[in-house]
């Protein structure tokens, strides 16, 4: 696959607007890049259950999709998909720390199988096949992620909580909706995309990733370390923009489509490269 780019795209705030419609021009830009032979995939904090519809709506043909902030990578298997790589950790120490500090929060964990266990229903969570459990049951098995939502707490509160609780044994990200999302140590979208890149034998210099959240910072660092392109959306927080190599327009203004349109067209990719 010499000459082709690996394109990894965040979903919320990058592909999608807040009402979950597509950012202007994205379907057309993705189709052009895909038809040029580039490997266009998704790298999201969402679960596979909440991601698959966008793989299908965008007509993506990539064999790998990164979910759960890098803890889960799906691989195409004929007409279906399999869980190709799943990273897990023991959630009990983290859950204990969080429960002491956020006793009224809503908690969800994702098991290696993909099943979700949750303490209370939340409208924004995709819980098909999930099961409501007592808090203590959340830690019964290894998990690929913990998600915490605490009404009345914002991102600054979560930052202080992480520092106070000493969450240094796991990786964490704070999503655009002020969720605390906790993954195995050293795992992020970039570590998962590197496994995909290696598996596909793609050139490190031909990488473009795009995102708008703090959970994209690791992916940006990975892309830049390989001399690839890390594109922050225009509405991203300053620290996300600082981690990127370039900034495009806001999601409402079609920033992702603008960035994708800078990739080479088929005629510009030499067959001899």
Coordinates of C-alpha atoms in Angstrom, one line a residue:
X1 CA 0.0 0.0 0.0
X2 CA 2.9 2.3 -0.8
X3 CA 1.8 5.9 -1.4
X4 CA -1.5 5.7 0.4
X5 CA -2.3 7.6 3.6
X6 CA -3.7 6.3 6.8
X7 CA -6.5 8.8 7.8
X8 CA -7.8 8.5 11.4
X9 CA -10.9 10.6 12.3
X10 CA -12.5 11.4 15.6
X11 CA -16.3 11.3 15.6
X12 CA -17.9 13.9 17.9
X13 CA -16.9 17.4 17.1
X14 CA -15.0 16.3 14.0
X15 CA -17.2 14.2 11.8
X16 CA -20.4 15.1 13.6
X17 CA -22.0 18.2 14.8
X18 CA -23.5 18.3 18.3
X19 CA -26.9 17.2 16.9
X20 CA -25.2 14.2 15.4
X21 CA -25.6 15.3 11.8
X22 CA -22.6 15.3 9.6
X23 CA -20.3 18.3 9.4
X24 CA -20.7 20.1 6.1
X25 CA -18.9 18.4 3.2
X26 CA -17.7 15.4 5.2
X27 CA -19.4 12.6 3.4
X28 CA -18.2 13.9 0.0
X29 CA -14.6 14.5 1.2
X30 CA -14.4 11.1 2.9
X31 CA -15.6 9.4 -0.3
X32 CA -13.0 11.2 -2.4
X33 CA -10.2 10.3 -0.1
X34 CA -11.5 6.7 0.2
X35 CA -11.8 6.4 -3.6
X36 CA -8.3 7.7 -4.0
X37 CA -7.2 4.5 -2.3
X38 CA -6.3 6.0 1.1
X39 CA -7.2 4.1 4.3
X40 CA -9.9 6.1 6.0
X41 CA -10.9 4.9 9.4
X42 CA -12.4 6.2 12.7
X43 CA -10.6 6.7 15.9
X44 CA -13.1 7.5 18.6
X45 CA -13.9 7.4 22.3
X46 CA -17.2 5.8 21.4
X47 CA -17.9 2.1 21.8
X48 CA -18.1 0.0 18.7
X49 CA -21.9 -0.2 19.3
X50 CA -22.1 3.6 18.9
X51 CA -19.6 3.8 16.1
X52 CA -20.6 1.2 13.5
X53 CA -23.4 3.2 12.0
X54 CA -21.0 6.0 11.0
X55 CA -18.6 3.4 9.4
X56 CA -21.6 2.3 7.3
X57 CA -23.1 5.8 6.6
X58 CA -19.7 7.1 5.4
X59 CA -19.1 3.9 3.3
X60 CA -15.7 3.3 4.9
X61 CA -13.9 0.3 3.5
X62 CA -11.0 0.1 6.0
X63 CA -10.5 -3.2 7.7
X64 CA -9.8 -1.7 11.2
X65 CA -11.7 0.8 13.4
X66 CA -10.4 2.2 16.7
X67 CA -13.0 2.6 19.5
X68 CA -13.1 3.2 23.2
X69 CA -10.1 5.7 23.0
X70 CA -7.8 3.0 21.7
X71 CA -8.7 0.2 24.1
X72 CA -10.7 -1.7 21.4
X73 CA -9.8 -2.1 17.8
X74 CA -12.3 -3.9 15.5
X75 CA -11.4 -5.8 12.4
X76 CA -13.6 -6.6 9.4
X77 CA -14.4 -10.3 9.2
X78 CA -16.2 -10.9 6.0
X79 CA -19.6 -9.1 6.3
X80 CA -19.2 -8.8 10.0
X81 CA -16.6 -7.5 12.5
X82 CA -14.5 -9.0 15.3
X83 CA -12.8 -7.6 18.3
X84 CA -9.2 -7.7 17.0
X85 CA -7.4 -6.1 19.9
X86 CA -8.8 -5.4 23.4
X87 CA -6.8 -3.8 26.2
X88 CA -8.1 -4.3 29.8
X89 CA -7.2 -3.4 33.4
X90 CA -8.4 -4.2 36.9
X91 CA -10.9 -1.4 37.6
X92 CA -11.3 -1.9 41.4
X93 CA -8.6 0.5 42.7
X94 CA -9.8 3.3 40.4
X95 CA -13.5 2.7 41.2
X96 CA -12.6 2.9 44.9
X97 CA -10.9 6.2 44.5
X98 CA -13.6 7.7 42.4
X99 CA -16.5 6.5 44.7
X100 CA -14.9 8.2 47.7
X101 CA -14.7 11.5 45.8
X102 CA -17.8 11.2 43.6
X103 CA -20.4 9.2 45.5
X104 CA -23.3 10.5 43.5
X105 CA -21.8 10.0 40.1
X106 CA -23.1 7.6 37.4
X107 CA -20.6 4.9 36.4
X108 CA -20.3 2.6 33.4
X109 CA -17.6 0.0 32.5
X110 CA -17.1 -1.8 29.3
X111 CA -16.0 -5.5 29.5
X112 CA -13.6 -7.2 27.1
X113 CA -16.6 -8.7 25.4
X114 CA -18.0 -5.3 24.7
X115 CA -20.9 -5.7 27.2
X116 CA -21.5 -2.6 29.3
X117 CA -22.4 -2.6 33.0
X118 CA -23.8 0.6 34.5
X119 CA -25.1 1.9 37.8
X120 CA -27.7 4.2 36.4
X121 CA -29.2 4.9 33.0
X122 CA -28.0 7.9 31.1
X123 CA -29.7 9.1 27.9
X124 CA -26.4 9.7 26.0
X125 CA -25.0 6.3 26.7
X126 CA -25.4 3.5 24.1
X127 CA -26.5 0.6 26.4
X128 CA -28.0 -1.9 24.0
X129 CA -27.3 -5.3 25.6
X130 CA -26.1 -3.5 28.7
X131 CA -27.0 -4.5 32.3
X132 CA -27.7 -2.3 35.3
X133 CA -25.7 -3.5 38.3
X134 CA -24.8 -2.5 41.9
X135 CA -21.6 -0.4 42.1
X136 CA -19.6 -3.3 43.6
X137 CA -20.3 -5.5 40.6
X138 CA -18.6 -3.0 38.2
X139 CA -15.2 -4.3 39.4
X140 CA -15.9 -8.0 39.2
X141 CA -14.1 -8.5 35.8
X142 CA -11.3 -6.7 33.9
X143 CA -12.6 -3.8 31.8
X144 CA -11.4 -1.9 28.8
X145 CA -12.8 1.5 30.1
X146 CA -14.5 3.2 32.9
X147 CA -16.8 6.2 32.1
X148 CA -17.9 8.6 34.9
X149 CA -20.5 11.3 34.7
X150 CA -21.1 13.4 37.7
X151 CA -23.9 16.0 37.5
X152 CA -22.8 19.4 38.6
X153 CA -19.1 18.8 37.9
X154 CA -17.4 20.4 34.9
X155 CA -14.0 19.7 33.2
X156 CA -12.1 21.8 35.7
X157 CA -13.6 19.7 38.5
X158 CA -12.5 16.5 36.8
X159 CA -9.0 17.8 36.3
X160 CA -8.7 18.6 40.0
X161 CA -10.2 15.2 40.9
X162 CA -7.7 13.3 38.7
X163 CA -4.8 15.2 40.4
X164 CA -6.2 14.6 43.8
X165 CA -7.0 10.9 43.3
X166 CA -3.6 10.3 41.7
X167 CA -4.9 8.5 38.6
X168 CA -1.4 7.8 37.3
X169 CA -1.9 4.0 36.8
X170 CA -4.4 4.5 34.1
X171 CA -4.8 6.9 31.2
X172 CA -7.7 9.3 31.3
X173 CA -9.4 11.8 29.0
X174 CA -12.1 14.3 29.6
X175 CA -14.6 14.3 26.7
X176 CA -16.4 17.3 25.2
X177 CA -19.4 16.5 27.3
X178 CA -17.3 16.5 30.6
X179 CA -17.2 12.8 31.0
X180 CA -14.2 11.3 32.7
X181 CA -13.1 8.4 30.5
X182 CA -10.5 6.0 31.9
X183 CA -8.5 3.5 29.8
X184 CA -5.6 1.1 30.5
X185 CA -2.2 2.8 31.2
X186 CA -0.4 3.8 28.0
X187 CA -3.4 3.2 25.8
X188 CA -4.9 5.9 23.5
X189 CA -6.1 6.4 20.0
X190 CA -2.5 6.7 18.8
X191 CA -1.3 3.4 20.3
X192 CA -4.1 1.6 18.5
X193 CA -3.6 3.4 15.2
X194 CA 0.1 2.4 15.4
X195 CA -0.9 -1.2 15.6
X196 CA -3.2 -0.7 12.6
X197 CA -0.4 1.1 10.6
X198 CA 2.1 -1.7 11.4
X199 CA -0.4 -4.4 10.4
X200 CA -1.1 -2.7 7.1
X201 CA 2.5 -1.8 6.4
X202 CA 1.8 1.9 5.8
X203 CA 4.4 4.6 5.6
X204 CA 4.6 6.6 8.9
X205 CA 5.0 9.9 7.0
X206 CA 1.6 9.5 5.3
X207 CA -0.7 9.8 8.3
X208 CA -3.4 12.4 8.8
X209 CA -5.4 12.4 12.1
X210 CA -8.1 14.9 13.0
X211 CA -9.9 15.6 16.3
X212 CA -11.1 18.2 18.7
X213 CA -10.8 16.8 22.2
X214 CA -8.2 16.1 25.0
X215 CA -8.6 12.4 24.2
X216 CA -7.0 13.2 20.8
X217 CA -3.8 14.6 22.2
X218 CA -2.1 11.2 22.3
X219 CA -3.1 10.5 18.7
X220 CA -1.7 13.9 17.7
X221 CA 1.6 13.1 19.4
X222 CA 1.8 9.8 17.7
X223 CA 1.2 11.2 14.2
X224 CA 3.7 14.0 14.7
X225 CA 6.3 11.6 16.0
X226 CA 6.1 9.9 12.6
X227 CA 6.1 13.2 10.7
X228 CA 2.5 12.8 9.9
X229 CA -0.2 15.5 10.1
X230 CA -2.2 16.2 13.3
X231 CA -5.2 18.4 12.6
X232 CA -7.1 20.1 15.4
X233 CA -10.6 21.4 14.7
X234 CA -11.1 25.1 15.1
X235 CA -13.3 24.8 18.2
X236 CA -10.9 22.6 20.0
X237 CA -9.5 23.8 23.4
X238 CA -6.2 25.6 23.3
X239 CA -4.2 22.7 24.7
X240 CA -5.5 20.4 21.9
X241 CA -4.6 23.0 19.2
X242 CA -1.1 23.3 20.7
X243 CA -0.7 19.5 20.5
X244 CA -1.6 19.5 16.8
X245 CA 0.6 20.4 13.8
X246 CA -2.2 22.4 12.1
X247 CA -5.6 23.8 12.9
X248 CA -8.6 23.8 10.5
X249 CA -12.0 25.5 10.6
X250 CA -14.7 24.7 13.2
X251 CA -16.8 21.6 12.8
X252 CA -19.8 23.8 12.0
X253 CA -17.9 25.3 9.1
X254 CA -16.8 22.0 7.6
X255 CA -13.2 22.0 9.0
X256 CA -12.7 18.3 8.5
X257 CA -13.7 18.4 4.8
X258 CA -11.3 21.3 4.3
X259 CA -8.5 19.3 5.8
X260 CA -9.3 16.1 3.8
X261 CA -9.4 18.1 0.6
X262 CA -5.7 18.8 1.0
X263 CA -4.8 15.2 0.6
X264 CA -3.4 14.2 -2.8
X265 CA -5.9 13.1 -5.5
X266 CA -5.4 9.8 -7.3
X267 CA -3.3 11.3 -10.1
X268 CA -0.9 12.8 -7.5
X269 CA -0.1 9.5 -5.9
X270 CA 2.6 7.9 -8.0
X271 CA 2.3 4.2 -8.6
X272 CA 6.1 4.0 -8.2
X273 CA 6.1 5.5 -4.7

